[in-house]
Structure formats: C-alpha cells, structure tokens
Short mmCIF file of C-alpha atoms in Angstrom, two decimals:
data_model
loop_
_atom_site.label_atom_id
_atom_site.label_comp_id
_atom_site.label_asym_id
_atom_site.label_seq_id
_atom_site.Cartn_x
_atom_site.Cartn_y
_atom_site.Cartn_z
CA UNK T 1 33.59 217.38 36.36
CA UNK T 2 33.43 217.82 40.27
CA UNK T 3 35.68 220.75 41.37
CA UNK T 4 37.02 220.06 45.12
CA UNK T 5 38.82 222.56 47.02
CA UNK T 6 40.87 221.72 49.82
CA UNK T 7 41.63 223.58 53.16
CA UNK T 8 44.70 222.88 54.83
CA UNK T 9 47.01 224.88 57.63
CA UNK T 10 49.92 222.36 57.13
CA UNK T 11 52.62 220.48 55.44
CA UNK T 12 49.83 219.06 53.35
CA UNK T 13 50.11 215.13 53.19
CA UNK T 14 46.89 214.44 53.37
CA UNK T 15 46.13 217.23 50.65
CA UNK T 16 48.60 215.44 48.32
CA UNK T 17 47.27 212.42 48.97
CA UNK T 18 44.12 213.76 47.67
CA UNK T 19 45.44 214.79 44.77
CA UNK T 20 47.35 212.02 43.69
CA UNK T 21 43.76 210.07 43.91
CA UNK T 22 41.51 212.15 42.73
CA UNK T 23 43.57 213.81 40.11
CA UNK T 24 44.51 210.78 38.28
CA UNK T 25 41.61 208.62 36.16
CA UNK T 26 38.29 210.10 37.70
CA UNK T 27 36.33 213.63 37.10
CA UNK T 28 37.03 214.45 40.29
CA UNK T 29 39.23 216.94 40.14
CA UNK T 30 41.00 219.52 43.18
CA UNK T 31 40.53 222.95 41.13
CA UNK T 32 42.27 224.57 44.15
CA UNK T 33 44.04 224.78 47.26
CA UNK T 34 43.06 227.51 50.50
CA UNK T 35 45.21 227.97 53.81
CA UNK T 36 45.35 230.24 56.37
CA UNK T 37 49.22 230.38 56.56
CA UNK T 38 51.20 231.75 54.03
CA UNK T 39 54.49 230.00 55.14
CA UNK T 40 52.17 225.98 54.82
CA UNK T 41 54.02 223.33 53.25
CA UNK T 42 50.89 222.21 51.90
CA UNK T 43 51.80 225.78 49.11
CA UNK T 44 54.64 223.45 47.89
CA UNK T 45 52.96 220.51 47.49
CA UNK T 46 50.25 222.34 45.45
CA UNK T 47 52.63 223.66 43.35
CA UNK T 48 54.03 220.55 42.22
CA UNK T 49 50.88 219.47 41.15
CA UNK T 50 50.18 222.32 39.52
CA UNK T 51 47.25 222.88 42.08
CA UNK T 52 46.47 226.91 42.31
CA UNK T 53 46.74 227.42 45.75
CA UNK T 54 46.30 231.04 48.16
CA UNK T 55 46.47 232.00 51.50
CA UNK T 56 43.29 234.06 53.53
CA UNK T 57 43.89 235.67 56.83
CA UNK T 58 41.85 234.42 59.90
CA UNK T 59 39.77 237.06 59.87
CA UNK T 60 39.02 236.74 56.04
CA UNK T 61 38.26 233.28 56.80
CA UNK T 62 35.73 234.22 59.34
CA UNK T 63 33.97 236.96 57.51
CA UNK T 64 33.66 234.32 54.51
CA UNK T 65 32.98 236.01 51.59
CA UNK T 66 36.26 236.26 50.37
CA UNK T 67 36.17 232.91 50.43
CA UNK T 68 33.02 232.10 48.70
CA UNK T 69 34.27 234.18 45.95
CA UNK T 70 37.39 231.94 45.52
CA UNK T 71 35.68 229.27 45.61
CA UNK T 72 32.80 230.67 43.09
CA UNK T 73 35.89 231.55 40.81
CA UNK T 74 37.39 227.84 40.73
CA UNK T 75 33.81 226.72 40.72
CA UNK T 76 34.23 224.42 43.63
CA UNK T 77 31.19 222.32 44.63
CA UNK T 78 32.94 220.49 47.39
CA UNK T 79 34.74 221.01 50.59
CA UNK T 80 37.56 218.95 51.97
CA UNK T 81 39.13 220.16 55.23
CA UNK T 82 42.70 218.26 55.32
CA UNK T 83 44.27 219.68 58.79
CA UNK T 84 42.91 223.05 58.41
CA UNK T 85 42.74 224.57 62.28
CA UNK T 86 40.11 227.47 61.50
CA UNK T 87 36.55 227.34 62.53
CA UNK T 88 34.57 227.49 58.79
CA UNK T 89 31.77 230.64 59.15
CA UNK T 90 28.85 230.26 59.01
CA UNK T 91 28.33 231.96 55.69
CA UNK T 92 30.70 229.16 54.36
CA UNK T 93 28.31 226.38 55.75
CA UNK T 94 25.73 227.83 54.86
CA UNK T 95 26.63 228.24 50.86
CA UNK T 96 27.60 224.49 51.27
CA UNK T 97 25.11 222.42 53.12
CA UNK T 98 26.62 219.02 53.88
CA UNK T 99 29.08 219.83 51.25
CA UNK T 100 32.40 220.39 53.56
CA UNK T 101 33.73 217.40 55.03
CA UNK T 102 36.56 217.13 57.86
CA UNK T 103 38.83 214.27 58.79
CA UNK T 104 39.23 214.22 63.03
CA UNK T 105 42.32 211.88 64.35
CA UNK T 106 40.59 210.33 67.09
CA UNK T 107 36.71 207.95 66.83
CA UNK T 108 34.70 211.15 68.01
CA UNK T 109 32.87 211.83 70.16
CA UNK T 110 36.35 210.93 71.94
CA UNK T 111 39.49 213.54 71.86
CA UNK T 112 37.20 216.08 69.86
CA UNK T 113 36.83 220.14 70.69
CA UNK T 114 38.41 223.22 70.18
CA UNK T 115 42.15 223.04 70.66
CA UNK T 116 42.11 219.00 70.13
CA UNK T 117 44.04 218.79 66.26
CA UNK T 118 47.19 217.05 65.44
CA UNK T 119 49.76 215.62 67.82
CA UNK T 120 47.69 217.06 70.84
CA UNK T 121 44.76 214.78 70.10
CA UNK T 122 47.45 211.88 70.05
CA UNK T 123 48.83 213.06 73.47
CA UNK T 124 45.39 212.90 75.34
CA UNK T 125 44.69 209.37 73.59
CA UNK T 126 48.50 208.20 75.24
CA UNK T 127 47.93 209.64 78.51
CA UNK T 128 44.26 208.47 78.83
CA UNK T 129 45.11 204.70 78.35
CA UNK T 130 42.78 204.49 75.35
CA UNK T 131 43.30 201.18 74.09
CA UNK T 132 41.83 201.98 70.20
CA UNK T 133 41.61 205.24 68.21
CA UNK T 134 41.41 205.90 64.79
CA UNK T 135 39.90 208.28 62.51
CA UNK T 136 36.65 210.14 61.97
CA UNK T 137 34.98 211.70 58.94
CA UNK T 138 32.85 214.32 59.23
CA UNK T 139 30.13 216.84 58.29
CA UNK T 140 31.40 220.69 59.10
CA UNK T 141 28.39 222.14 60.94
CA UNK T 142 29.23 225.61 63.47
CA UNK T 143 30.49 223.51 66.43
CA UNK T 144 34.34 221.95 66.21
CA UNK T 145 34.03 218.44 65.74
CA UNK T 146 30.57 218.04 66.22
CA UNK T 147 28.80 217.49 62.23
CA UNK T 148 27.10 213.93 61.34
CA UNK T 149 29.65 211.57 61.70
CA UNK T 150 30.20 209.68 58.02
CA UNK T 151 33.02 206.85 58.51
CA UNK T 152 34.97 205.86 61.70
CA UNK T 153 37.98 203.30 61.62
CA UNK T 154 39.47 202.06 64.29
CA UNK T 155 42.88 200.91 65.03
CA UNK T 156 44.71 199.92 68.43
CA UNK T 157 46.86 201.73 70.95
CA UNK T 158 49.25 199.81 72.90
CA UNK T 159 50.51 200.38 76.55
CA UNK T 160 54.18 201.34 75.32
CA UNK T 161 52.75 203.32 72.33
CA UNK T 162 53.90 206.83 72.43
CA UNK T 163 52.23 209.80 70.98
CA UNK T 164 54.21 209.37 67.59
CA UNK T 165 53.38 205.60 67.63
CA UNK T 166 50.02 206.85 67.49
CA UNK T 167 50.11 209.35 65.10
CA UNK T 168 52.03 207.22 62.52
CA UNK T 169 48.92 204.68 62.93
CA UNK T 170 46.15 207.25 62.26
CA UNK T 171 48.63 208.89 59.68
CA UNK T 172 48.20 205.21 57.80
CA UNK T 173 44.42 205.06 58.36
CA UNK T 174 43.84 208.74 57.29
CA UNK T 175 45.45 207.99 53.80
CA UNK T 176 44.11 204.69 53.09
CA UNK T 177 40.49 206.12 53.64
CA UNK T 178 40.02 209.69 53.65
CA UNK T 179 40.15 209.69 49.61
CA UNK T 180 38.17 206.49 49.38
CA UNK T 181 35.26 208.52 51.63
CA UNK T 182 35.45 211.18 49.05
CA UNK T 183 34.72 209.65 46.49
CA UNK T 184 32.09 207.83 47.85
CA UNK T 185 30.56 210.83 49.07
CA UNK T 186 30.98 211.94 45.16
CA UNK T 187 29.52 208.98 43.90
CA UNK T 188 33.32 208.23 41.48
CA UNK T 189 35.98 205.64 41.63
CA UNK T 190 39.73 206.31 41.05
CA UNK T 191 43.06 204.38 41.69
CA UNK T 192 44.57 205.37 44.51
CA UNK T 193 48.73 205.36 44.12
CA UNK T 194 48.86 205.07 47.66
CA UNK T 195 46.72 201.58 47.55
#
C-alpha cells in the first residue's frame, strides 16, 4: 500500500477528486488530509470520505517538523499539493526528495511565482492575450513554481474568454489528469469516476 497525503488551502475539488480515484480499486490509498486553514472546505470533503484530515498554522508549516511527524504517523510516502498556497520548508523537501508533487494552472514557465495561484493566474492569462494555457505538474523544490516540470496540457483561450471561462477549462484539464499523473508517478492504475 502507498499512503498519499494531500495538502490543500481550499474547497478541495481537486483533493476529492483524488480520492474518488485513488481510493477506489488500486493500493493507492490518501491516509490523510493537511491544510493550513481551519475554516477549508476541503475539511468537509475529507470527512465524507472518511479521510483524517488537520489543520497546521503557517508557521508550523514552515518550521516542518510538525509536519513530518504527521506525516510519519499516517506513514505517508507521497506528497500531493492540491491548491495548497504555503511555501513547503525545506525540511519537508528534504525528507521527501522528488516525492511532493504540485499542480500549477497555467503551462509554466508562464503565469508562475509567488502570489500567481487560483483565479489570479487566470486573470493575467485574460489580460495578456494568451491564446493557450493549461496545466502544469510539478516537482516541489524551495522556489514557487520552479521544480522539474512532469506533464503540461494545453488547452485554448479565446478573445471573449473571461477569467472564469478560463478557469472552468483548466478546472476540466486539472481533473482529467492530475490523478492519472499520480498514478503514473506511483507506477498503479485505478478507474477514475470522473473518466
């Protein structure tokens, strides 16, 4: 059995996504959920998949060790970062060399950086006139947005797109492929109930 944990800020869809993958037919399994805000949707979601989940403050999240002992406890061998907005320390990466993984809503190097998350990333792809973005996978290293680049998919943006055009594009991407990347990376197959 693999033991994934996933970090997420928050409503979670992406998380439950996951879960709904990689918690149904493979050995893969998400032992349990980590978020910096106590208030995250993504709590709920857990719950009703009877995912453990807890909440670290920022500055436990930066001084890592209260995290590596979570993760020690759930045995976790895996790191999936599903809209989680904290920097991972160093003592994090370190403990899990090209083990954490991040999904970035924009084909990095483009829209990437500190600050550059969520609907913001699809504001700066509207008002730059990008005709494609997508979605890029990534290796966690100590620099936002800058690990080894795993999978990239593209899809396009549109002169009368608006920033929520966007974002339900990428949204459609993320969940077709972020869980298929996973368990590549993990070397498993699984049905995903989202096709």
């Amino acid at each position: 059995m693999r033991n994934i944990a996933i970090l997420a800020s928050g409503s979670g869809t992406n998380a439950e996504n996951i879960s709904n993958c990689l918690n149904n037919g493979t050995d893969i399994k998400v032992a349990v959920i980590l978020s910096n805000k106590p208030d995250a949707g993504v709590h709920l979601r857990a719950k009703g998949f009877g995912i453990p989940s807890f909440t670290f403050t920022g500055a436990e999240f930066r001084e890592g060790s209260p995290i590596l002992r979570k993760l020690a406890e759930y045995e976790v061998d895996f790191i999936v970062l599903a809209g989680f907005l904290l920097k991972i320390s160093g003592d994090i990466i370190r403990a899990y060399p090209d083990k954490i993984i991040n999904i970035h809503p924009s084909l990095l190097p483009a829209f990437g950086g500190k600050g550059m998350y969520g609907d913001y990333v699809h504001q700066a792809v509207v008002a730059a006139k990008a005709v494609q973005t997508g979605i890029t996978v990534h290796y966690v290293n100590d620099r936002y947005d800058e690990g080894a680049i795993i999978f990239q998919k593209s899809c396009p943006v549109f002169p009368s797109d608006t920033a929520d055009d966007v974002a339900a594009r990428v949204h459609e991407l993320e969940y077709k492929y972020y869980p298929a990347v996973i368990k590549e990376l993990l070397g498993k197959e699984c049905r995903s109930k989202t096709g």
